[in-house]
Coordinates of C-alpha atoms and ligand atoms in Angstrom, one line a residue:
Chain I
M1 CA -21.5 -18.4 17.7
P2 CA -19.7 -21.0 17.2
A3 CA -18.7 -23.6 20.7
W4 CA -15.3 -22.5 20.7
Y5 CA -16.1 -18.8 21.0
D6 CA -15.8 -19.1 24.9
C7 CA -12.7 -20.7 24.9
R8 CA -10.3 -18.0 23.4
R9 CA -8.8 -15.6 26.0
M10 CA -5.7 -14.7 23.3
L11 CA -6.3 -11.4 22.3
A12 CA -5.3 -11.0 18.3
V13 CA -5.3 -7.6 18.9
D14 CA -4.7 -5.4 22.2
A15 CA -4.3 -1.1 21.9
K16 CA -4.0 1.1 24.5
D17 CA -4.8 4.5 24.0
L18 CA -3.2 5.4 20.0
T19 CA -3.4 9.4 19.6
K20 CA -2.3 10.7 16.1
T21 CA -1.8 13.6 14.1
F22 CA -1.8 14.8 10.8
R23 CA 0.1 17.9 10.2
S24 CA 0.1 19.2 6.8
G25 CA 1.1 22.2 5.3
W26 CA 3.7 24.8 6.2
F27 CA 6.0 23.4 8.4
G28 CA 3.2 21.1 9.3
R29 CA 0.8 24.1 11.0
R30 CA -2.3 22.4 9.9
R31 CA -3.0 19.7 12.6
K32 CA -5.3 17.1 12.3
E33 CA -6.4 14.8 15.7
A34 CA -7.3 11.4 14.1
L35 CA -7.1 9.7 17.2
R36 CA -7.4 10.9 20.6
G37 CA -6.6 7.8 22.5
A38 CA -8.6 4.7 20.9
S39 CA -8.3 2.2 22.7
L40 CA -9.4 -1.9 21.2
Q41 CA -9.3 -4.8 22.2
V42 CA -10.7 -7.9 19.6
P43 CA -9.6 -11.1 20.2
S44 CA -8.7 -13.8 18.9
G45 CA -11.0 -15.4 16.2
T46 CA -13.9 -13.4 16.0
I47 CA -14.9 -11.2 13.1
F48 CA -15.3 -7.5 14.6
G49 CA -16.8 -4.3 13.1
L50 CA -15.0 -0.9 13.3
L51 CA -18.1 1.5 12.7
G52 CA -18.3 4.9 12.2
P53 CA -18.5 8.5 10.7
N54 CA -16.6 9.7 7.7
G55 CA -13.5 11.1 9.4
A56 CA -13.6 9.2 12.5
G57 CA -10.0 8.1 12.6
K58 CA -11.7 4.2 11.0
T59 CA -8.5 4.0 8.3
T60 CA -6.2 5.5 10.3
L61 CA -6.5 3.1 12.7
L62 CA -6.0 0.0 10.9
S63 CA -3.5 1.9 9.2
I64 CA -1.6 1.7 13.1
L65 CA -2.5 -2.1 13.5
A66 CA -0.8 -2.6 10.1
T67 CA 2.0 -1.1 11.0
L68 CA 1.0 1.4 7.6
L69 CA 1.5 4.9 10.5
L70 CA 3.9 4.7 13.5
P71 CA 1.2 6.2 16.8
D72 CA 2.0 9.0 18.0
S73 CA 1.9 7.9 21.6
G74 CA -0.4 4.5 23.2
S75 CA 1.4 1.1 21.8
A76 CA -0.6 -1.8 20.3
T77 CA 0.4 -5.1 19.9
I78 CA -1.4 -7.9 17.3
L79 CA -1.0 -12.1 17.8
G80 CA 1.6 -10.7 21.0
H81 CA 3.7 -8.5 18.7
D82 CA 4.3 -4.7 19.1
V83 CA 3.3 -3.2 16.1
V84 CA 6.2 -0.7 16.3
R85 CA 9.2 -3.1 17.4
E86 CA 8.3 -5.8 15.7
A87 CA 6.5 -4.6 12.1
G88 CA 8.2 -7.5 10.3
A89 CA 7.1 -10.8 12.6
I90 CA 3.3 -8.8 12.7
R91 CA 3.5 -8.2 8.9
R92 CA 4.3 -12.2 8.6
R93 CA 0.6 -13.3 10.1
L94 CA -1.1 -10.6 9.1
N95 CA -3.0 -9.2 5.7
M96 CA -4.9 -6.2 4.5
A97 CA -8.1 -5.1 1.9
S98 CA -9.9 -1.9 1.8
G99 CA -12.3 -1.9 -0.5
N100 CA -10.2 1.8 -2.7
G101 CA -7.0 -0.8 -3.2
S102 CA -5.6 -0.9 -6.3
F103 CA -2.9 -2.5 -8.3
V104 CA -0.7 -1.5 -10.5
W105 CA -2.6 -1.3 -13.9
S106 CA -0.4 -3.2 -16.2
L107 CA -0.7 -6.6 -14.5
R108 CA -3.2 -9.3 -15.2
P109 CA -4.8 -11.3 -11.7
G110 CA -2.9 -14.0 -11.8
E111 CA 0.6 -11.4 -12.7
V112 CA -0.2 -9.2 -9.6
L113 CA -1.6 -12.1 -7.3
S114 CA 2.9 -13.9 -7.8
F115 CA 4.0 -10.2 -7.5
Y116 CA 3.0 -9.8 -3.7
G117 CA 3.0 -14.2 -3.2
G118 CA 6.9 -14.1 -4.1
L119 CA 7.2 -11.3 -1.1
Y120 CA 6.1 -13.1 1.3
G121 CA 8.8 -15.8 0.3
L122 CA 6.3 -17.9 -2.2
S123 CA 8.4 -19.8 -4.5
G124 CA 7.8 -22.7 -7.4
R125 CA 4.9 -25.2 -7.2
R126 CA 3.6 -24.0 -3.9
L127 CA 3.1 -20.1 -5.2
R128 CA 1.2 -21.4 -8.0
M129 CA -1.2 -23.7 -6.1
K130 CA -1.8 -21.0 -3.9
V131 CA -2.4 -18.4 -7.5
D132 CA -4.5 -21.3 -8.7
Q133 CA -6.8 -21.6 -5.2
L134 CA -7.1 -17.9 -4.6
I135 CA -8.2 -17.0 -8.6
E136 CA -10.4 -19.7 -7.6
Q137 CA -11.3 -18.8 -4.3
C138 CA -12.7 -15.5 -5.8
E139 CA -14.6 -16.2 -8.9
L140 CA -11.1 -14.6 -10.7
G141 CA -10.5 -17.6 -13.2
P142 CA -12.0 -15.9 -16.6
Y143 CA -11.2 -12.5 -16.1
A144 CA -7.2 -14.4 -16.2
K145 CA -5.4 -12.4 -19.6
T146 CA -7.9 -9.3 -18.1
E147 CA -5.9 -6.9 -17.5
Y148 CA -6.4 -4.6 -14.1
N149 CA -7.2 -1.8 -14.9
A150 CA -9.7 -3.6 -16.7
L151 CA -10.6 -5.1 -14.5
S152 CA -14.2 -3.5 -13.1
T153 CA -14.9 -2.8 -9.5
G154 CA -16.8 -5.8 -8.5
L155 CA -13.1 -8.5 -9.8
K156 CA -10.2 -5.8 -8.8
Q157 CA -12.2 -5.6 -5.4
R158 CA -12.1 -10.0 -5.1
L159 CA -8.0 -9.3 -6.3
A160 CA -8.2 -7.1 -3.3
M161 CA -9.7 -10.0 -1.1
A162 CA -6.8 -12.3 -3.2
K163 CA -4.4 -11.2 -1.6
A164 CA -5.1 -10.6 1.4
L165 CA -5.5 -13.9 1.8
L166 CA -2.2 -15.1 -0.3
N167 CA 0.0 -15.4 3.6
D168 CA -2.8 -17.6 5.2
P169 CA -3.1 -14.4 8.3
E170 CA -4.1 -14.9 11.4
V171 CA -5.1 -11.5 11.1
L172 CA -7.5 -9.7 8.2
F173 CA -8.4 -6.5 7.7
L174 CA -11.3 -5.8 5.1
D175 CA -11.5 -1.8 5.5
E176 CA -15.0 -1.7 3.8
P177 CA -15.2 -4.8 1.7
T178 CA -17.6 -4.4 0.4
L179 CA -17.6 0.0 -1.2
G180 CA -20.0 -0.5 -4.1
L181 CA -20.1 -3.8 -4.9
D182 CA -23.1 -4.7 -6.1
P183 CA -26.3 -7.0 -3.2
D184 CA -25.5 -10.0 -5.2
V185 CA -21.6 -9.9 -5.0
S186 CA -22.2 -8.7 -1.5
I187 CA -23.7 -11.0 0.2
R188 CA -20.7 -13.7 -1.8
L189 CA -18.3 -11.6 -0.3
R190 CA -20.2 -12.1 3.6
A191 CA -20.2 -15.5 3.0
Q192 CA -16.5 -16.0 2.4
I193 CA -15.4 -14.2 5.5
A194 CA -17.6 -15.6 7.8
L195 CA -16.4 -18.7 5.9
L196 CA -13.1 -17.7 6.3
R197 CA -13.4 -17.8 10.4
R198 CA -14.9 -20.6 11.1
E199 CA -13.1 -22.7 9.2
R200 CA -9.7 -21.5 8.8
G201 CA -10.4 -19.2 12.7
T202 CA -9.0 -15.8 10.9
T203 CA -9.7 -12.4 13.7
I204 CA -11.1 -10.6 10.9
I205 CA -11.9 -6.6 11.7
L206 CA -13.9 -5.3 9.1
T207 CA -15.0 -0.9 8.4
T208 CA -18.3 -0.2 6.7
H209 CA -20.6 2.4 6.7
Y210 CA -23.6 -0.8 5.8
M211 CA -24.9 -1.3 9.1
R212 CA -27.0 -5.0 8.0
E213 CA -23.4 -5.9 7.3
A214 CA -21.8 -5.2 10.5
E215 CA -25.3 -6.9 12.2
E216 CA -25.2 -10.1 9.8
L217 CA -21.3 -10.7 10.5
C218 CA -20.0 -8.9 13.5
D219 CA -19.0 -11.2 17.0
E220 CA -18.8 -7.5 18.2
I221 CA -18.6 -3.7 17.0
A222 CA -17.5 -1.1 18.6
F223 CA -18.4 2.3 17.9
I224 CA -15.1 5.2 17.2
K225 CA -15.8 9.1 16.8
A226 CA -13.6 11.4 16.1
G227 CA -10.9 9.4 17.0
R228 CA -12.1 8.3 20.0
I229 CA -14.0 4.3 21.4
L230 CA -17.3 5.9 22.4
A231 CA -18.9 2.2 23.2
Q232 CA -18.4 -1.7 21.8
G233 CA -19.9 -5.3 22.4
T234 CA -21.5 -7.4 20.6
A235 CA -25.0 -5.1 18.3
D236 CA -27.2 -6.5 21.2
E237 CA -25.6 -5.3 23.8
L238 CA -24.9 -1.8 22.0
K239 CA -28.7 -1.0 21.6
R240 CA -28.8 -1.6 25.1
Q241 CA -26.8 0.3 25.8
I242 CA -27.0 3.6 24.4
R243 CA -31.1 3.3 25.7
I244 CA -32.5 4.1 22.5
G245 CA -35.0 2.8 23.6
D246 CA -38.1 0.3 21.8
V247 CA -40.6 0.7 18.5
I248 CA -43.9 1.6 19.1
S249 CA -45.1 1.5 15.4
L250 CA -48.8 2.7 15.2
R251 CA -51.2 2.9 12.5
L252 CA -54.9 5.3 13.7
D253 CA -58.0 6.9 12.7
P254 CA -57.3 9.8 12.7
A255 CA -53.3 9.5 11.7
A256 CA -51.9 11.6 13.4
P257 CA -53.8 12.5 17.4
R258 CA -53.0 15.7 19.6
G259 CA -51.4 15.3 22.0
L260 CA -49.8 11.6 21.8
G261 CA -46.4 13.3 21.7
D262 CA -47.2 14.9 25.7
L263 CA -47.7 11.1 26.9
P264 CA -44.9 10.9 29.5
G265 CA -42.3 8.0 28.5
I266 CA -42.3 8.8 25.0
L267 CA -39.0 9.4 24.4
Q268 CA -39.8 10.2 19.3
L269 CA -42.5 10.2 17.9
Q270 CA -41.8 10.4 13.6
A271 CA -44.0 9.9 10.9
R272 CA -43.4 7.0 8.4
G273 CA -45.6 6.6 5.9
E274 CA -49.0 5.8 7.5
H275 CA -47.4 4.9 10.6
I276 CA -46.1 7.0 13.4
D277 CA -43.3 5.0 15.3
C278 CA -43.0 6.1 19.3
T279 CA -39.2 6.0 20.2
V280 CA -40.5 4.9 24.1
D281 CA -38.3 5.0 26.5
A282 CA -39.8 0.8 28.0
V283 CA -41.9 -1.1 25.7
D284 CA -43.9 -2.5 28.9
K285 CA -45.0 0.1 30.6
R286 CA -45.9 2.2 28.0
L287 CA -47.6 0.2 25.7
P288 CA -50.8 -0.6 27.8
E289 CA -50.7 3.8 28.9
I290 CA -50.9 4.2 25.1
L291 CA -53.3 2.4 24.1
R292 CA -55.4 2.9 27.3
W293 CA -55.2 6.4 26.4
L294 CA -56.2 6.8 22.2
Y295 CA -59.2 4.1 23.8
E296 CA -60.2 7.5 25.9
Q297 CA -59.4 9.7 23.1
G298 CA -61.7 7.3 20.8
V299 CA -59.2 6.9 18.6
L300 CA -59.7 3.2 16.9
V301 CA -56.1 1.1 16.8
R302 CA -55.8 0.4 13.2
D303 CA -52.5 -1.6 13.4
C304 CA -49.7 -1.9 16.4
Q305 CA -46.0 -3.7 16.3
V306 CA -43.3 -2.9 19.0
H307 CA -39.8 -4.1 17.3
E308 CA -36.5 -3.0 18.6
P309 CA -34.5 -0.3 17.7
E310 CA -32.2 -0.7 14.7
L311 CA -28.7 -0.6 14.1
E312 CA -28.8 2.4 12.6
E313 CA -30.3 3.9 15.4
V314 CA -28.1 3.3 17.9
F315 CA -25.4 4.5 14.7
V316 CA -27.5 7.2 14.7
E317 CA -27.3 8.2 18.3
L318 CA -24.1 7.2 18.9
A319 CA -23.1 9.9 16.1
R320 CA -24.7 12.7 16.6
Chain C
M1 CA -6.0 -22.2 25.5
S2 CA -6.2 -23.2 22.0
S3 CA -8.5 -21.6 19.4
P4 CA -8.9 -23.0 16.1
A5 CA -6.6 -20.4 15.1
D6 CA -3.8 -22.7 16.6
L7 CA -5.0 -25.9 15.4
V8 CA -4.9 -24.7 11.8
L9 CA -2.4 -26.0 9.4
R10 CA -0.6 -22.6 8.5
E11 CA 2.3 -22.7 6.5
R12 CA 4.7 -20.8 6.6
V13 CA 7.7 -19.9 4.8
P14 CA 10.9 -20.3 7.0
E15 CA 12.6 -17.5 5.9
T16 CA 16.2 -18.8 4.0
W17 CA 18.6 -17.2 2.3
F18 CA 16.7 -19.1 -0.6
V19 CA 13.5 -16.7 0.8
E20 CA 15.5 -13.6 0.3
V21 CA 16.3 -14.9 -3.6
V22 CA 12.4 -15.4 -4.2
R23 CA 11.4 -12.0 -2.9
T24 CA 14.3 -9.9 -4.7
W25 CA 13.2 -11.6 -7.7
A26 CA 9.6 -11.2 -7.7
F27 CA 10.5 -7.6 -8.4
A28 CA 12.5 -8.1 -11.1
R29 CA 10.2 -10.5 -13.1
R30 CA 7.7 -7.1 -12.4
N31 CA 9.5 -5.1 -13.7
V32 CA 10.0 -7.8 -16.9
I33 CA 6.2 -7.9 -16.6
M34 CA 5.7 -3.9 -17.2
A35 CA 8.9 -4.1 -19.3
R36 CA 7.0 -6.1 -22.4
R37 CA 4.0 -3.9 -22.0
N38 CA 5.0 -1.1 -22.3
V39 CA 4.6 0.0 -25.9
F40 CA 7.4 2.8 -25.8
F41 CA 9.4 0.2 -23.9
V42 CA 12.1 -1.0 -27.0
F43 CA 11.5 2.9 -28.3
E44 CA 13.1 3.9 -24.7
L45 CA 15.4 1.9 -25.4
A46 CA 17.0 2.0 -28.5
F47 CA 15.4 5.7 -29.3
W48 CA 17.1 8.4 -27.1
P49 CA 20.7 6.2 -27.2
G50 CA 20.1 6.1 -30.5
V51 CA 20.1 9.4 -30.8
A52 CA 22.5 10.4 -28.7
M53 CA 25.3 8.4 -30.3
L54 CA 24.7 9.7 -33.8
S55 CA 24.7 13.2 -32.4
H56 CA 27.6 13.6 -29.7
G57 CA 29.0 10.7 -32.8
L58 CA 28.5 13.4 -35.8
L59 CA 29.7 16.2 -33.2
T60 CA 33.4 15.3 -32.7
R61 CA 32.8 15.1 -37.0
F62 CA 32.1 18.6 -37.5
L63 CA 35.5 19.4 -34.7
A64 CA 37.1 17.2 -36.6
L65 CA 38.2 15.3 -33.6
D66 CA 40.8 12.2 -33.8
A67 CA 40.3 8.0 -32.4
K68 CA 41.3 9.2 -28.9
M69 CA 39.4 12.5 -28.2
T70 CA 36.4 11.3 -30.3
A71 CA 36.7 8.1 -27.4
F72 CA 36.4 10.6 -25.3
I73 CA 33.8 12.4 -25.5
L74 CA 31.8 8.7 -26.2
I75 CA 32.9 7.2 -23.3
G76 CA 31.4 10.2 -21.5
T77 CA 27.6 9.2 -23.7
V78 CA 27.4 5.7 -23.4
A79 CA 28.2 6.0 -19.4
L80 CA 25.5 8.8 -19.6
S81 CA 22.5 6.9 -21.0
T82 CA 23.5 3.8 -19.4
V83 CA 22.9 5.2 -15.9
Q84 CA 20.3 7.0 -17.0
V85 CA 18.9 3.6 -18.8
C86 CA 19.6 2.2 -15.6
Q87 CA 18.9 4.4 -13.1
L88 CA 15.3 4.3 -14.2
D89 CA 14.9 0.8 -13.7
V90 CA 15.8 0.9 -9.6
A91 CA 13.4 4.0 -9.1
Y92 CA 10.5 1.2 -10.7
A93 CA 10.1 -0.5 -8.2
V94 CA 8.8 2.7 -6.1
L95 CA 7.3 4.4 -8.7
F96 CA 4.7 1.7 -10.4
D97 CA 3.3 1.8 -6.9
I98 CA 3.1 5.5 -6.7
W99 CA 2.0 6.0 -10.0
S100 CA -0.5 2.7 -9.5
K101 CA -1.7 3.4 -5.5
S102 CA -0.7 -0.1 -4.4
M103 CA 2.1 1.9 -2.6
K104 CA 0.7 -0.3 0.7
H105 CA 0.2 -3.1 -0.5
Q106 CA 4.0 -3.8 -0.8
F107 CA 4.5 -2.1 2.9
L108 CA 1.9 -5.1 4.7
T109 CA 4.7 -7.3 3.0
P110 CA 7.9 -8.2 4.9
I111 CA 10.3 -7.6 2.7
G112 CA 13.3 -5.2 2.8
I113 CA 14.8 -2.3 0.9
R114 CA 17.4 -5.0 -0.4
H115 CA 14.8 -7.1 -1.6
M116 CA 13.3 -4.2 -4.0
A117 CA 16.5 -2.7 -4.4
V118 CA 18.8 -5.7 -6.2
G119 CA 15.7 -6.9 -7.7
S120 CA 14.7 -4.0 -10.6
W121 CA 18.6 -3.0 -11.1
L122 CA 19.4 -6.7 -12.5
V123 CA 17.0 -6.0 -14.6
G124 CA 18.5 -2.2 -14.9
V125 CA 21.5 -3.7 -15.6
A126 CA 20.4 -5.7 -17.9
R127 CA 18.2 -2.5 -19.9
G128 CA 21.5 -1.4 -19.3
V129 CA 23.9 -3.6 -20.6
T130 CA 21.6 -3.9 -23.8
V131 CA 21.7 0.1 -24.0
F132 CA 25.5 -0.4 -24.2
A133 CA 25.2 -2.6 -26.7
L134 CA 23.5 -1.3 -29.2
M135 CA 25.2 1.8 -28.9
A136 CA 28.6 -0.2 -29.4
V137 CA 26.9 -1.1 -32.5
I138 CA 26.6 2.1 -33.3
G139 CA 29.7 4.3 -32.7
S140 CA 31.5 1.1 -34.6
W141 CA 29.8 0.9 -37.0
A142 CA 28.9 4.6 -38.0
F143 CA 32.1 6.3 -36.4
G144 CA 34.9 3.4 -35.8
F145 CA 34.7 3.6 -32.3
D146 CA 36.8 0.5 -30.4
F147 CA 35.0 -0.2 -28.1
V148 CA 36.7 -2.2 -26.4
G149 CA 39.7 -0.3 -26.2
G150 CA 40.6 -0.1 -23.0
G151 CA 40.7 -4.4 -22.5
P152 CA 38.1 -6.6 -21.5
G153 CA 38.7 -5.9 -18.3
S154 CA 38.4 -2.5 -18.0
L155 CA 34.6 -2.3 -20.3
A156 CA 33.5 -4.8 -17.3
L157 CA 34.5 -2.9 -14.8
F158 CA 33.1 0.4 -16.0
L159 CA 30.2 -0.8 -16.3
L160 CA 29.5 -2.7 -13.4
G161 CA 30.6 1.0 -12.0
C162 CA 28.0 3.0 -14.2
C163 CA 25.2 0.0 -12.8
L164 CA 26.8 0.6 -9.3
C165 CA 25.8 4.5 -10.2
S166 CA 22.2 4.2 -10.9
L167 CA 21.5 1.6 -8.4
I168 CA 22.2 4.9 -5.3
I169 CA 20.8 7.2 -7.8
G170 CA 17.7 5.3 -8.0
L171 CA 17.6 4.5 -4.4
F172 CA 18.0 8.7 -3.5
V173 CA 15.4 9.1 -6.7
C174 CA 13.4 6.6 -4.6
S175 CA 13.9 8.6 -1.3
L176 CA 12.7 12.0 -2.2
V177 CA 10.0 10.2 -3.6
L178 CA 8.9 8.8 -0.3
L179 CA 9.3 12.2 1.3
F180 CA 8.0 14.8 -0.5
G181 CA 6.0 12.1 -2.8
T182 CA 5.1 12.5 -7.1
R183 CA 5.9 16.3 -6.8
A184 CA 10.0 15.1 -6.1
E185 CA 9.7 13.4 -9.3
T186 CA 10.7 15.0 -11.8
S187 CA 13.5 17.0 -9.5
A188 CA 15.0 13.6 -8.4
W189 CA 16.1 13.5 -12.2
A190 CA 16.8 16.8 -12.4
A191 CA 19.0 16.1 -9.7
V192 CA 20.3 12.9 -11.3
N193 CA 22.2 15.4 -14.5
F194 CA 22.8 18.1 -12.2
T195 CA 25.5 15.8 -10.6
V196 CA 26.1 13.8 -13.7
M197 CA 27.2 17.0 -14.8
F198 CA 29.9 17.7 -12.1
S199 CA 31.4 14.3 -13.0
G200 CA 33.0 15.2 -16.1
I201 CA 30.8 13.1 -18.5
Y202 CA 32.1 15.3 -21.7
Y203 CA 34.7 16.5 -19.9
P204 CA 37.6 16.1 -17.9
V205 CA 37.5 18.1 -14.3
S206 CA 41.0 19.4 -14.6
V207 CA 38.6 21.6 -16.7
L208 CA 35.7 22.8 -13.6
P209 CA 36.7 25.5 -11.3
G210 CA 37.5 24.4 -7.8
W211 CA 35.3 24.1 -5.8
A212 CA 32.8 21.7 -8.2
Q213 CA 36.2 19.5 -8.0
V214 CA 36.0 19.3 -4.8
V215 CA 31.8 17.9 -5.6
A216 CA 33.7 15.8 -8.7
A217 CA 36.3 14.0 -6.0
G218 CA 32.6 12.7 -4.3
I219 CA 31.0 11.7 -7.0
P220 CA 32.0 8.1 -7.7
L221 CA 31.3 8.1 -12.1
T222 CA 34.4 10.6 -12.1
Y223 CA 36.7 7.6 -11.0
F224 CA 35.5 5.6 -13.3
L225 CA 35.2 7.4 -16.4
D226 CA 38.1 8.9 -15.5
A227 CA 40.0 4.7 -15.1
C228 CA 38.2 3.5 -18.3
R229 CA 39.7 6.9 -19.8
Q230 CA 43.6 6.2 -18.6
G231 CA 42.2 3.0 -20.5
Y232 CA 42.6 5.0 -24.3
G233 CA 46.6 6.7 -23.4
F234 CA 44.5 9.2 -21.5
E235 CA 46.7 10.8 -18.8
A236 CA 44.8 10.1 -15.0
Q237 CA 43.6 12.0 -13.0
F238 CA 42.9 10.8 -10.4
T239 CA 45.5 7.4 -9.1
H240 CA 43.8 4.2 -8.3
A241 CA 41.2 5.3 -9.6
W242 CA 38.8 1.6 -10.3
L243 CA 40.0 1.8 -5.9
K244 CA 38.8 5.0 -5.1
G245 CA 35.8 4.7 -7.1
F246 CA 34.6 1.4 -6.1
A247 CA 34.9 2.3 -2.5
L248 CA 32.6 5.4 -2.7
T249 CA 30.3 3.3 -4.1
G250 CA 29.5 0.7 -1.1
L251 CA 30.0 4.3 0.8
Y252 CA 27.1 5.6 -0.8
V253 CA 25.3 2.6 -0.9
V254 CA 25.0 2.2 2.7
L255 CA 24.2 6.1 2.4
A256 CA 21.2 5.7 -0.4
H257 CA 20.1 2.2 1.8
W258 CA 19.9 4.0 5.2
A259 CA 18.6 7.2 3.6
L260 CA 15.4 4.6 1.3
A261 CA 14.5 3.4 5.2
S262 CA 14.9 7.0 7.2
A263 CA 12.8 7.6 4.4
I264 CA 10.0 4.8 4.4
T265 CA 10.1 5.6 8.4
R266 CA 8.7 9.5 7.7
S267 CA 6.5 8.5 6.0
R268 CA 5.4 6.0 7.9
G269 CA 4.9 8.4 10.6
T270 CA 3.9 11.3 8.5
G271 CA 1.7 9.5 6.9
L272 CA 2.4 10.3 3.0
L273 CA 3.4 5.9 3.4
L274 CA -0.8 6.1 2.8
K275 CA -1.3 9.0 1.0
L276 CA 0.8 7.4 -1.5
S277 CA -2.1 4.9 -1.7
E278 CA -5.2 6.2 -2.0
Ligands
ATP401 N1 -2.0 9.8 5.1 C1 -3.3 11.9 5.9 N2 -2.5 13.0 5.9 C2 -3.6 13.8 6.9 N3 -4.6 13.7 7.7 C3 -5.1 12.4 7.0 C4 -4.4 11.0 6.3 N4 -5.2 9.8 6.7 C5 -6.8 10.6 7.4 N5 -5.7 11.8 7.5 C6 -7.4 12.8 8.1 O1 -8.1 12.2 9.5 C7 -8.8 11.7 9.1 C8 -9.6 10.3 9.8 O2 -9.8 10.1 8.6 P1 -10.3 8.3 8.3 O3 -10.1 8.0 7.1 O4 -8.9 7.4 9.4 O5 -11.3 8.1 9.2 P2 -12.6 7.1 8.7 O6 -12.9 6.6 9.7 O7 -11.5 6.3 8.2 O8 -13.0 8.0 7.2 P3 -14.3 7.0 6.3 O9 -15.0 6.2 6.6 O10 -15.0 8.6 5.8 O11 -13.2 6.1 5.8 C9 -10.2 12.6 8.8 O12 -10.1 13.5 8.7 C10 -8.7 12.5 7.6 O13 -8.5 13.6 7.4
MG402 MG1 -11.9 4.7 5.9

């Protein structure tokens, strides 16, 4: 974590009890509660991960914060500006890119950037320089003459990212930025995201379904489910908070001794190849007990490893 | 306390009148690029207006109309084509984004309705004037129609009036599409032709039934057509037609702006703005 991390106190995003219900069908009779009192605080200069199952309300929450959607109730400020009353001020300082975004089909990358750059008020030499710089930064140079429709998914995503940097945003929302990208491109995009925060202090909120990505990039993570934030903290804090326990991975002979699952403190047993994963409540206490029991049963222990639960397991636990 | 976010130099563009021009120009430029890339562009621009001019011109021949009556009909033909071409460009400000599902990007930027409206309208005016010129050439060459018969001033006012009507129509189309989504597209244009029918496009409003004349009196194009035809020696249906036409236009521009602003706010509320982007 960077040295300046602790000196930041300002909240870039401060949302309180946001609710949003979508209505559809005749006279809005079909209702879908997308947010039910979501609150979120994001300190300035952090990379913040918003995780949750499909339909949890991640995109809805980001859209409200990005002034694209009006909340039914609750309040939110971005950099101190109210998302409903001061949308204009926010739009100058915020930007957003999403994995499934798209642009006008027959514009070339430079033209897309010039158009939106113009809307941000850039013109002349300054606009040209900005566009050139972003095209280089996002490695779009060789595709300068390619129309948007003819770009591959990865290139489209890079263009979306370039567009999102046009106004030097202080707050940047990335909605599933690595959706559908190959590992190589994803790695470079993640490096770019980390660099943005490091060099420019940009506050970044990203949603993703890749737990590795969240763990690698995010200072802090919030879990959202059914329109509510269930837990918030660093990846380690969440793992501790959710207390799904540590995992003892054993390779035994015979492979699956009867009665192992009945020992006290064992929460879950799961076969994984030749190994058995035992999730236990407290590894310090349970490991000697298990080994003693195995010894007494005459079971041969060929391998034994202890590891922390993955964020994925925390996710599955929370999403249940 | 300061964080690096404050230390990094972020040069924000100050909000000056020049920035207003830049934002407006961005929309104009996009419409121009899109027009250039559209293979049907020349077709759209020349074909339908050309067909309209020729068929209506031939009709006047068949009915053995004199030069004055021919002018009456052809003024209507020109007005309709100009308005249709010009309003399309205004609607493109929103339609391009709807067709490409990129609506939200535009509303993430700090723009106002005036920028999208005026920017795309300027391109519409250029197209409208081109269509007019084309029809003028065909009309005078094939049917001896004198387009400046009412004087250059009258002609300029008439064109301006038609283009402003297009601005209003285009903005209403944008509002409808933002309120009801893409399914509103066709009905929006149907509405355009429906209102034009009341404005006495190929006939004086006096032939309309009484209630329809009341509707006609509320449409600016009615006054522009009437004023233009007065220049060709037709009896005035309205006094101070130019003045009334432009006053009414001003009122409708304000109304259309308000309608679009409300439509945007509403679609931010219902989530349609997001739906149009996915
Ligand atoms: N514009 C909209 N109109 C109607 N319903 C919507 C709209 N946007 C989202 N919803 C509904 O609101 C709920 C939350 O959707 P949202 O897109 O916020 O979920 P998400 O967490 O982003 O999911 P995913 O991981 O699949 O992207 C879903 O049930 C969705 O169907
Ligand atoms: Mg989503």
